[in-house]
Coordinates of C-alpha atoms in Angstrom, one line a residue:
M1 CA 0.0 0.0 0.0
G2 CA 1.4 3.4 -1.0
A3 CA 1.8 6.5 1.1
W4 CA -1.2 8.1 -0.6
E5 CA -3.5 5.2 0.2
T6 CA -2.2 4.8 3.7
N7 CA -2.9 8.4 4.4
I8 CA -6.4 8.0 3.1
V9 CA -7.0 4.9 5.3
D10 CA -5.8 6.7 8.4
K11 CA -8.2 9.6 7.7
E12 CA -11.3 7.6 6.7
K13 CA -12.2 7.0 10.4
K14 CA -11.7 10.7 11.1
R15 CA -13.9 11.7 8.2
R16 CA -16.8 9.4 9.3
E17 CA -16.5 10.9 12.8
A18 CA -16.6 14.4 11.4
E19 CA -19.8 13.8 9.6
A20 CA -21.6 14.0 12.9
L21 CA -20.5 17.6 13.2
W22 CA -20.8 18.9 9.6
D23 CA -23.7 18.9 7.2
E24 CA -23.4 17.4 3.8
I25 CA -22.9 19.9 1.0
P26 CA -26.4 20.4 -0.4
E27 CA -26.9 20.4 -4.2
L28 CA -29.9 21.3 -6.2
T29 CA -30.6 20.5 -9.8
S30 CA -31.2 23.3 -12.3
A31 CA -34.0 21.8 -14.2
G32 CA -35.1 18.7 -12.4
K33 CA -38.1 17.7 -10.3
N34 CA -36.3 17.0 -7.0
F35 CA -35.8 20.3 -5.3
H36 CA -35.6 19.0 -1.7
G37 CA -32.7 16.6 -2.1
W38 CA -29.2 16.9 -0.6
M39 CA -26.2 15.2 -2.1
P40 CA -22.7 15.0 -0.9
F41 CA -20.0 16.8 -2.9
E42 CA -18.4 13.4 -3.5
D43 CA -21.5 12.0 -5.2
V44 CA -22.0 15.2 -7.2
V45 CA -18.4 14.9 -8.6
L46 CA -18.7 11.2 -9.4
K47 CA -22.1 11.4 -10.9
G48 CA -21.6 14.5 -13.0
L49 CA -25.2 14.7 -14.1
A50 CA -28.3 14.5 -11.8
S51 CA -30.5 11.5 -12.2
D52 CA -33.5 13.7 -13.2
G53 CA -31.5 15.3 -16.1
G54 CA -30.7 18.5 -14.3
L55 CA -27.4 20.1 -13.5
F56 CA -26.0 20.3 -10.0
I57 CA -25.8 23.7 -8.3
P58 CA -24.9 24.6 -4.8
E59 CA -27.7 25.4 -2.4
E60 CA -26.1 28.8 -1.8
I61 CA -23.2 30.8 -3.1
P62 CA -20.8 31.4 -0.2
S63 CA -19.8 35.0 0.8
L64 CA -16.2 36.0 1.1
P65 CA -14.7 36.4 4.6
N66 CA -14.4 40.0 5.9
N67 CA -10.6 40.2 5.5
W68 CA -10.4 38.3 2.2
I69 CA -8.3 40.9 0.3
E70 CA -5.7 41.2 3.0
R71 CA -5.5 37.4 3.4
W72 CA -5.6 36.4 -0.2
S73 CA -4.2 39.1 -2.5
R74 CA -0.6 37.9 -2.4
L75 CA -1.2 34.2 -2.4
H76 CA 0.2 31.7 -4.9
F77 CA -2.4 30.2 -7.2
A78 CA -2.6 26.9 -5.4
D79 CA -2.9 28.5 -2.0
L80 CA -5.6 30.8 -3.3
A81 CA -7.4 27.8 -4.8
Y82 CA -7.5 26.2 -1.4
E83 CA -9.1 29.3 0.2
V84 CA -11.7 29.5 -2.6
L85 CA -12.6 25.8 -2.8
S86 CA -12.7 25.5 1.0
L87 CA -15.8 27.8 1.0
Y88 CA -17.6 25.2 -1.1
I89 CA -16.2 21.9 0.1
S90 CA -17.0 20.8 3.7
P91 CA -14.1 19.5 5.8
S92 CA -16.2 16.4 6.4
E93 CA -16.0 15.7 2.7
I94 CA -12.3 16.4 2.2
P95 CA -10.2 17.2 5.3
P96 CA -8.2 20.4 4.8
A97 CA -4.8 18.7 4.6
D98 CA -6.1 16.3 1.9
L99 CA -7.7 19.2 -0.1
K100 CA -4.4 21.0 0.0
A101 CA -2.6 17.9 -1.3
I102 CA -5.1 17.4 -4.1
I103 CA -4.7 21.0 -5.2
N104 CA -0.9 20.9 -5.1
R105 CA -0.8 17.7 -7.1
S106 CA -3.2 19.2 -9.6
Y107 CA -1.1 22.3 -10.4
S108 CA 2.3 20.7 -10.1
T109 CA 1.9 19.6 -13.7
F110 CA 1.8 23.2 -15.0
R111 CA 4.8 24.6 -16.9
H112 CA 4.6 28.2 -15.5
A113 CA 5.3 28.9 -11.8
S114 CA 2.3 31.3 -11.7
I115 CA 0.0 28.7 -13.2
A116 CA -2.1 31.5 -14.9
P117 CA 0.2 34.5 -15.5
L118 CA -1.2 37.8 -16.6
Y119 CA 0.4 39.4 -19.7
P120 CA 0.2 43.2 -20.4
L121 CA -1.2 43.0 -23.9
A122 CA -1.9 46.8 -24.3
P123 CA -0.7 48.6 -21.2
S124 CA -1.9 52.1 -21.9
Q125 CA -5.4 50.8 -22.6
N126 CA -5.3 48.6 -19.4
L127 CA -5.9 45.5 -21.5
H128 CA -4.4 42.4 -19.9
L129 CA -4.3 38.8 -21.1
L130 CA -4.8 35.9 -18.6
E131 CA -2.8 33.0 -20.0
L132 CA -4.6 29.8 -19.1
F133 CA -2.8 27.5 -21.4
H134 CA 0.3 26.5 -19.3
G135 CA -1.1 23.1 -18.3
P136 CA 0.0 19.7 -19.8
T137 CA -2.3 19.9 -22.9
F138 CA -1.8 23.7 -23.5
A139 CA -5.5 24.6 -23.0
F140 CA -7.5 26.2 -20.2
K141 CA -9.4 23.0 -19.6
D142 CA -6.3 21.7 -17.8
V143 CA -7.0 24.0 -14.8
A144 CA -10.2 22.1 -14.0
L145 CA -9.5 18.6 -15.4
Q146 CA -6.2 18.2 -13.6
F147 CA -8.1 18.9 -10.4
L148 CA -11.1 16.7 -11.3
G149 CA -8.8 13.8 -12.1
N150 CA -7.3 13.9 -8.7
L151 CA -10.7 14.3 -7.1
F152 CA -11.9 11.1 -8.8
E153 CA -8.9 9.2 -7.6
Y154 CA -9.1 10.5 -4.1
F155 CA -12.8 9.6 -3.7
L156 CA -12.5 6.2 -5.2
V157 CA -9.3 5.2 -3.3
R158 CA -11.0 6.3 -0.1
R159 CA -14.2 4.3 -0.9
N160 CA -12.1 1.2 -1.5
A161 CA -10.2 1.7 1.7
S162 CA -13.3 1.8 3.8
P163 CA -13.9 -1.4 5.9
N164 CA -17.5 -1.2 4.9
T165 CA -16.7 -1.7 1.2
H166 CA -17.7 -5.2 0.0
S167 CA -16.8 -4.7 -3.7
R168 CA -14.3 -2.5 -5.3
H169 CA -15.5 0.9 -6.6
H170 CA -14.3 1.6 -10.1
L171 CA -15.4 4.5 -12.3
T172 CA -15.5 4.3 -16.1
V173 CA -15.4 7.8 -17.6
I174 CA -16.8 8.1 -21.1
G175 CA -16.7 11.2 -23.2
A176 CA -16.9 12.5 -26.7
T177 CA -14.6 15.2 -28.0
S178 CA -13.9 17.2 -31.1
G179 CA -10.5 18.2 -29.7
D180 CA -9.3 19.8 -26.5
T181 CA -11.7 18.3 -24.0
G182 CA -10.5 14.8 -24.9
S183 CA -6.8 15.5 -24.4
A184 CA -7.4 17.4 -21.2
A185 CA -9.5 14.6 -19.8
I186 CA -6.9 12.0 -20.7
Y187 CA -4.1 13.9 -19.2
G188 CA -6.2 14.6 -16.1
L189 CA -7.1 10.9 -15.6
R190 CA -4.0 9.0 -17.0
G191 CA -2.6 6.6 -14.5
K192 CA -5.3 7.3 -11.9
K193 CA -6.3 4.4 -9.6
D194 CA -9.7 2.8 -10.0
V195 CA -10.6 5.0 -13.1
S196 CA -10.8 4.0 -16.7
V197 CA -11.3 6.7 -19.4
F198 CA -12.8 6.2 -22.8
I199 CA -12.6 9.1 -25.2
L200 CA -14.4 8.9 -28.5
H201 CA -13.3 11.3 -31.3
P202 CA -14.4 11.5 -35.0
K203 CA -11.7 9.7 -37.0
G204 CA -9.7 12.2 -39.1
R205 CA -11.8 15.1 -38.0
V206 CA -9.7 16.5 -35.1
S207 CA -6.5 18.5 -35.6
P208 CA -3.3 16.3 -35.9
I209 CA -1.8 17.8 -32.8
Q210 CA -5.0 17.1 -30.7
E211 CA -5.2 13.6 -32.1
A212 CA -1.6 13.0 -31.2
Q213 CA -2.0 14.4 -27.7
M214 CA -4.7 11.9 -27.1
T215 CA -3.5 8.7 -28.8
T216 CA 0.1 8.8 -27.7
V217 CA -0.9 8.5 -24.1
L218 CA -0.2 4.8 -23.4
D219 CA -1.3 4.5 -19.8
A220 CA -3.2 1.3 -19.3
N221 CA -6.4 3.1 -18.1
V222 CA -6.6 5.3 -21.2
H223 CA -8.7 4.1 -24.2
N224 CA -9.0 6.2 -27.4
L225 CA -11.8 5.3 -29.8
A226 CA -11.7 6.7 -33.3
V227 CA -15.2 6.7 -34.6
E228 CA -16.1 6.7 -38.3
G229 CA -18.4 9.7 -38.6
T230 CA -18.8 13.1 -37.0
F231 CA -18.5 14.4 -33.5
D232 CA -22.3 14.1 -33.3
D233 CA -22.0 10.3 -33.9
C234 CA -19.6 10.1 -31.0
Q235 CA -21.9 12.1 -28.8
D236 CA -24.9 9.9 -29.7
M237 CA -22.9 6.8 -28.7
V238 CA -21.9 8.4 -25.4
K239 CA -25.6 9.4 -24.7
A240 CA -26.8 5.9 -25.6
L241 CA -24.2 4.3 -23.1
F242 CA -25.2 6.7 -20.3
A243 CA -28.9 5.9 -20.9
D244 CA -28.3 2.1 -20.9
P245 CA -28.9 0.5 -17.4
E246 CA -26.8 -2.5 -18.3
T247 CA -23.7 -0.5 -19.1
N248 CA -24.1 1.7 -16.1
S249 CA -24.5 -1.3 -13.8
A250 CA -21.5 -3.1 -15.2
H251 CA -19.1 -0.2 -15.5
N252 CA -20.3 2.7 -13.2
L253 CA -20.1 5.5 -15.8
G254 CA -18.9 9.0 -15.0
A255 CA -18.6 12.3 -17.0
V256 CA -15.9 14.9 -17.3
N257 CA -17.4 17.4 -19.7
S258 CA -18.1 21.0 -18.7
I259 CA -21.4 20.2 -16.9
N260 CA -19.5 18.5 -14.1
W261 CA -19.9 21.0 -11.2
A262 CA -16.2 20.4 -10.1
R263 CA -15.0 21.8 -13.4
I264 CA -16.9 25.1 -12.8
L265 CA -15.7 25.2 -9.2
A266 CA -12.1 24.8 -10.1
Q267 CA -12.2 27.7 -12.6
I268 CA -13.5 30.2 -10.0
T269 CA -10.0 30.5 -8.7
Y270 CA -8.4 32.2 -11.7
Y271 CA -10.9 35.1 -11.6
F272 CA -9.6 35.9 -8.1
Y273 CA -6.0 35.4 -9.1
A274 CA -6.2 37.7 -12.1
Y275 CA -8.1 40.3 -10.2
F276 CA -5.4 40.4 -7.6
A277 CA -2.7 40.5 -10.2
V278 CA -4.2 43.7 -11.7
M279 CA -5.0 45.1 -8.3
N280 CA -1.4 44.7 -7.2
S281 CA 0.0 46.3 -10.4
S282 CA 1.3 49.8 -10.7
S283 CA -1.4 50.7 -13.2
F284 CA -4.3 50.1 -10.8
K285 CA -5.6 53.0 -8.9
S286 CA -8.1 53.2 -6.1
G287 CA -11.6 53.1 -7.5
D288 CA -10.6 51.5 -10.8
K289 CA -13.0 48.9 -12.2
I290 CA -12.2 45.5 -13.7
R291 CA -14.0 43.7 -16.5
F292 CA -13.4 40.1 -17.6
V293 CA -13.9 39.1 -21.3
V294 CA -14.4 35.4 -21.9
P295 CA -14.5 33.6 -25.2
T296 CA -17.1 30.9 -24.6
G297 CA -19.4 28.3 -26.2
N298 CA -20.8 26.1 -23.5
F299 CA -20.8 28.9 -20.9
G300 CA -18.8 27.0 -18.2
D301 CA -15.8 29.3 -18.2
V302 CA -17.7 32.5 -17.9
L303 CA -20.2 30.9 -15.4
A304 CA -17.2 30.5 -13.0
G305 CA -16.7 34.2 -13.2
Y306 CA -20.4 34.7 -12.3
F307 CA -19.9 32.6 -9.2
A308 CA -16.8 34.7 -8.3
K309 CA -18.8 37.9 -8.7
Q310 CA -21.7 36.6 -6.7
M311 CA -19.3 35.6 -3.9
G312 CA -18.2 39.2 -3.7
L313 CA -15.4 39.7 -6.1
P314 CA -16.0 43.2 -7.5
I315 CA -16.1 42.5 -11.2
E316 CA -17.7 45.4 -13.0
K317 CA -18.9 43.2 -16.0
L318 CA -18.4 39.8 -17.5
V319 CA -18.3 40.1 -21.3
V320 CA -19.5 37.0 -23.1
A321 CA -17.5 36.7 -26.4
T322 CA -19.0 34.3 -29.0
N323 CA -18.0 33.4 -32.5
E324 CA -20.7 33.3 -35.3
N325 CA -22.5 30.5 -33.4
D326 CA -24.0 33.4 -31.4
I327 CA -26.9 32.1 -29.4
L328 CA -25.5 33.7 -26.2
D329 CA -24.9 37.1 -27.9
R330 CA -28.4 37.0 -29.3
F331 CA -29.9 36.3 -25.9
W332 CA -28.2 39.3 -24.3
K333 CA -29.2 41.5 -27.2
S334 CA -32.8 40.4 -27.4
G335 CA -33.9 38.1 -24.6
W336 CA -34.5 35.3 -27.1
Y337 CA -32.5 32.0 -26.6
E338 CA -33.0 30.3 -29.9
K339 CA -31.3 27.7 -32.0
K340 CA -30.4 28.9 -35.5
P341 CA -29.0 25.8 -37.2
V342 CA -27.3 26.2 -40.6
H343 CA -26.6 23.5 -43.1
G344 CA -24.9 23.1 -46.5
E345 CA -23.0 26.0 -47.8
A346 CA -24.1 28.3 -45.0
A347 CA -22.5 26.0 -42.5
K348 CA -19.1 25.7 -44.2
G349 CA -16.1 27.4 -42.6
G350 CA -13.2 26.7 -40.4
L351 CA -10.2 24.7 -41.4
A352 CA -9.9 20.9 -41.7
R353 CA -6.3 21.2 -40.5
D354 CA -7.6 22.5 -37.2
G355 CA -10.4 19.9 -36.9
A356 CA -13.3 21.5 -38.6
K357 CA -15.9 19.4 -40.4
A358 CA -16.5 17.5 -37.1
H359 CA -20.1 18.6 -36.7
E360 CA -23.3 17.9 -38.6
D361 CA -25.7 19.2 -36.0
G362 CA -26.3 22.6 -37.6
A363 CA -23.5 24.6 -36.0
K364 CA -21.5 26.8 -38.3
E365 CA -17.9 25.7 -38.7
T366 CA -15.5 28.5 -37.7
L367 CA -11.9 29.0 -37.0
S368 CA -12.6 28.8 -33.2
K369 CA -14.0 25.3 -33.4
A370 CA -14.2 24.7 -29.6
M371 CA -17.0 27.3 -29.5
D372 CA -19.0 25.8 -32.4
I373 CA -22.2 25.0 -30.5
L374 CA -26.0 25.4 -31.1
V375 CA -26.9 25.6 -27.4
S376 CA -24.8 26.3 -24.3
S377 CA -24.9 23.3 -21.9
N378 CA -24.2 25.4 -18.8
F379 CA -26.5 28.3 -19.5
E380 CA -29.4 26.7 -17.6
R381 CA -27.4 27.2 -14.4
L382 CA -27.4 30.9 -14.8
L383 CA -31.1 30.9 -15.7
W384 CA -31.9 29.1 -12.5
F385 CA -30.2 31.8 -10.4
L386 CA -31.8 34.6 -12.3
V387 CA -35.3 33.2 -11.6
F388 CA -34.4 32.3 -8.0
Q389 CA -33.0 35.7 -7.2
G390 CA -36.0 37.5 -8.8
S391 CA -38.7 35.4 -7.2
L392 CA -41.2 37.0 -4.9
A393 CA -42.2 33.7 -3.3
D394 CA -42.5 33.7 0.5
T395 CA -39.9 31.0 1.3
V396 CA -36.5 30.0 0.0
Q397 CA -37.9 26.5 -0.8
L398 CA -40.7 28.0 -2.9
R399 CA -38.2 30.2 -4.7
R400 CA -36.1 27.1 -5.5
E401 CA -39.1 25.2 -6.8
E402 CA -40.2 28.2 -8.9
A403 CA -36.7 28.5 -10.5
G404 CA -36.5 24.8 -11.2
K405 CA -40.0 24.6 -12.8
Q406 CA -39.4 27.7 -14.9
V407 CA -36.0 26.5 -16.2
K408 CA -37.5 23.1 -17.0
S409 CA -40.3 24.8 -18.9
W410 CA -37.9 26.9 -20.9
L411 CA -35.8 23.9 -21.8
N412 CA -38.8 21.9 -22.9
E413 CA -39.8 24.9 -25.1
L414 CA -36.2 24.9 -26.5
K415 CA -36.5 21.2 -27.3
I416 CA -40.0 21.4 -28.9
S417 CA -39.9 24.8 -30.6
G418 CA -36.2 25.5 -30.9
G419 CA -36.1 28.5 -28.6
F420 CA -37.7 30.6 -25.9
S421 CA -37.9 34.1 -24.6
V422 CA -37.5 35.4 -21.1
S423 CA -39.3 38.3 -19.4
P424 CA -38.0 41.8 -19.5
E425 CA -37.2 41.5 -15.8
I426 CA -35.1 38.4 -16.3
L427 CA -33.2 40.0 -19.2
Q428 CA -32.6 43.1 -17.2
A429 CA -31.2 40.9 -14.4
A430 CA -28.9 39.1 -16.8
R431 CA -27.6 42.4 -18.1
V432 CA -26.6 43.5 -14.6
D433 CA -23.6 41.2 -14.6
F434 CA -23.1 40.5 -18.3
E435 CA -22.6 42.1 -21.7
S436 CA -21.9 40.2 -24.9
E437 CA -20.2 40.5 -28.3
C438 CA -20.1 38.3 -31.4
I439 CA -16.9 38.1 -33.4
S440 CA -16.6 36.9 -37.0
D441 CA -13.8 34.7 -38.5
V442 CA -12.7 37.8 -40.5
A443 CA -12.3 39.8 -37.3
T444 CA -10.6 36.9 -35.6
I445 CA -7.9 36.7 -38.3
E446 CA -7.5 40.5 -38.2
T447 CA -7.0 40.5 -34.4
I448 CA -4.3 37.8 -34.6
R449 CA -2.6 39.7 -37.3
D450 CA -2.9 43.1 -35.7
F451 CA -1.5 42.0 -32.3
Y452 CA 1.4 40.3 -34.0
N453 CA 2.2 43.3 -36.2
A454 CA 1.1 45.9 -33.6
S455 CA -0.7 47.9 -36.2
S456 CA -2.8 51.0 -35.5
E457 CA -5.6 51.5 -37.9
S458 CA -9.4 51.5 -38.2
K459 CA -11.0 48.1 -38.7
T460 CA -14.6 46.9 -39.0
M461 CA -15.8 43.8 -37.2
Q462 CA -18.7 41.8 -38.6
C463 CA -20.7 39.0 -37.1
N464 CA -23.8 37.7 -39.0
G465 CA -24.2 41.0 -40.8
N466 CA -23.7 43.3 -37.9
S467 CA -20.8 45.8 -38.2
V468 CA -19.0 47.7 -35.5
S469 CA -16.1 49.9 -36.2
K470 CA -13.1 49.8 -33.9
T471 CA -9.7 51.5 -33.8
L472 CA -6.8 49.4 -32.9
T473 CA -4.6 51.9 -31.3
N474 CA -4.6 50.0 -28.0
G475 CA -1.5 51.8 -26.7
Q476 CA 0.7 49.3 -28.4
P477 CA 4.4 50.1 -29.1
S478 CA 5.4 51.0 -32.6
Q479 CA 7.6 47.9 -33.0
K480 CA 6.1 44.4 -33.4
T481 CA 5.0 42.8 -30.1
K482 CA 5.3 39.4 -31.6
Y483 CA 2.4 38.2 -29.4
I484 CA 0.5 35.4 -31.1
L485 CA -3.1 34.6 -30.2
D486 CA -4.9 31.4 -30.9
P487 CA -8.3 32.0 -32.6
H488 CA -10.4 31.5 -29.4
S489 CA -8.2 34.0 -27.4
A490 CA -8.4 36.4 -30.4
I491 CA -12.2 36.4 -30.0
G492 CA -11.8 37.5 -26.4
V493 CA -9.3 40.2 -27.4
A494 CA -11.5 41.5 -30.2
A495 CA -14.5 41.6 -27.8
S496 CA -12.3 43.5 -25.3
L497 CA -11.6 46.2 -27.9
L498 CA -15.3 46.7 -28.4
S499 CA -15.9 46.7 -24.6
L500 CA -13.2 49.4 -24.4
T501 CA -15.4 51.8 -26.3
R502 CA -18.0 51.5 -23.6
A503 CA -15.7 51.3 -20.6
P504 CA -12.5 53.1 -21.5
P505 CA -9.3 53.5 -19.6
P506 CA -7.8 54.8 -17.4
S507 CA -10.5 54.0 -14.9
T508 CA -11.4 50.5 -16.3
H509 CA -9.2 47.5 -16.8
H510 CA -10.0 44.6 -19.1
I511 CA -8.8 41.0 -18.5
S512 CA -9.3 38.9 -21.5
L513 CA -9.0 35.1 -21.1
A514 CA -6.5 33.3 -23.4
T515 CA -7.8 29.8 -23.5
A516 CA -5.4 27.9 -25.7
H517 CA -1.8 28.0 -27.0
P518 CA -1.7 29.1 -30.6
A519 CA 0.2 25.9 -31.7
K520 CA -3.0 23.9 -31.1
F521 CA -4.7 25.8 -34.0
A522 CA -1.9 26.0 -36.4
G523 CA -4.1 26.4 -39.4
A524 CA -5.7 29.6 -38.2
V525 CA -2.4 31.1 -37.1
Q526 CA -0.9 30.3 -40.5
L527 CA -3.9 31.8 -42.2
A528 CA -3.4 35.0 -40.2
L529 CA 0.4 35.3 -40.3
G530 CA 1.7 32.9 -43.0
E531 CA 2.3 35.8 -45.4
T532 CA 3.9 38.1 -42.8
E533 CA 7.5 38.8 -43.5
G534 CA 9.8 37.0 -41.1
F535 CA 7.1 34.9 -39.5
D536 CA 8.3 31.4 -38.6
F537 CA 5.7 29.0 -37.1
E538 CA 8.2 26.5 -35.8
K539 CA 10.5 29.0 -34.2
E540 CA 7.8 31.4 -32.8
V541 CA 4.9 29.2 -32.0
L542 CA 5.7 25.5 -31.8
P543 CA 6.5 24.4 -28.2
A544 CA 9.2 21.8 -27.6
E545 CA 6.6 19.4 -26.2
F546 CA 4.9 19.3 -29.6
V547 CA 8.0 18.5 -31.6
G548 CA 8.0 14.9 -32.7
L549 CA 4.7 14.2 -31.0
E550 CA 3.0 13.0 -34.1
Q551 CA 5.7 10.4 -34.7
K552 CA 5.3 8.8 -31.2
E553 CA 3.8 5.4 -30.6
R554 CA 0.0 5.4 -30.5
R555 CA -2.8 3.2 -29.1
V556 CA -6.2 3.8 -30.6
R557 CA -9.1 1.5 -31.6
S558 CA -11.2 2.2 -34.7
V559 CA -15.0 2.1 -34.2
G560 CA -17.5 1.7 -37.1
K561 CA -20.2 4.2 -37.3
G562 CA -22.8 1.5 -37.2
E563 CA -21.6 -0.3 -34.1
G564 CA -24.6 0.6 -32.1
L565 CA -25.2 0.1 -28.4
E566 CA -24.4 -3.7 -28.5
G567 CA -21.2 -3.0 -30.3
M568 CA -20.1 -0.3 -27.9
R569 CA -20.9 -2.5 -24.9
K570 CA -18.6 -5.2 -26.4
I571 CA -15.8 -2.8 -27.1
I572 CA -15.8 -1.3 -23.6
G573 CA -15.9 -4.8 -22.1
E574 CA -13.0 -5.9 -24.2
E575 CA -11.0 -2.8 -23.5
V576 CA -11.5 -3.0 -19.7
K577 CA -10.3 -6.7 -19.7
A578 CA -7.3 -5.7 -21.8
E579 CA -6.6 -2.9 -19.3
A580 CA -6.4 -5.4 -16.5
R581 CA -3.8 -7.4 -18.3
R582 CA -1.5 -4.4 -19.1

């Protein structure tokens, strides 16, 4: 027995004793029928999705301690994460020493000492870039998935160490990916005890570097399945497995996609960390305001900012930045949340080299493919809080029930009619904390090019026919900055420039989230900069970790599009048996 397991065995007795003194962390579901249930944080993490189809949310958002600025403002990222997460995770669930150890293990894999450094992109305009791509897969998802992987292992090892355990607890994580989620999940779960991870990706429809990141991981518990078809075929297979009682009973399925509450929770930390970084800088003056600009598709990243703001972090606005799949931008502009599927020529876009052509669900293909969505899977969590906070019901329980029923009604309307509208009061409440922008592929490329060349000229951004003029002076130096943005981060920066016209410096700072390293989307970067004199992708963009990655040994199993549920059951069973022999 290793030191990690011995430590858990020693503390299991203490944990059970502590449960008599501490309540379980209560969780509600955003759109389900069961508004009275309480569920431990451990079960919320391992289940991922509520049994009634709703998403887990905390019973209440904790407030910050009175001296939080003095105590937290100079902390290292991992220490700050402990302070933030401790407000949500009861010591009866994870003792403080164990939580610290989990957090430290999670961020020890990052290449940068700061974990999430802040870069002064345009100093005289108070525009800062929060680099979230210093984890093992060079994407912001590492911040949450490294933590989630260690949580899974901790809970499962602890369950198996309990003297009351009669059979071994084992979790089989199954997910579908069109790129970054798969690699981040694999790197978060590789080598973890009592966890198997199966990632389905559309064969030949993810970028070469993303495919290599996934398939060259040879840990016994990692299983890559290359599916003939599209991302939607992968997703359909995953949904069928989760809906199948036989598969769930045999393999105890778990999820790691952005609806898992622990992923949202882990991301709250970097809003505090970035806020303190600006607050401690020489450019910040007493009374200055801070805005965060977040490129997002499924709304999880920016939702973490909402929780930070509700806790008491004085964020002036959260700016939602979308690509041309603009359901979120249209909601904030009109109050309508409506699918607008496109097909055929209208859907064409993006670059096959970067993994485009992975969808056939009506989303428009763009250069920022991780944001190519029809609906945002985490948006219902915000809707729940908007209804709950605006309810005039007499009791908290009635307000919860009203919120759950209203969200469920909206989602049913979305399913049946393709969209729904909210009341003027709900829209006004949503606009208190949020603004939004939609950024086109043309503007994305211009932004990558402009911040590499540090040009200063008037440009016009267009998204679905709407034009907004902007001037890219941005306080940049006359010489080239050589800063290279990936297409998703460029959307955040482009939206920041538009937000600057409404909330200009010197009294307002903008923090734009950089969600991926530019090498992960080489096609878009080459499209933007390939003709720029002196630009050299291998020297200026390609990290050492990617050199030779595509030539490494791989382990991947091909899956026919027509395998069906029976075929997938068989494949998972065979792979799990093979895992035990490795």
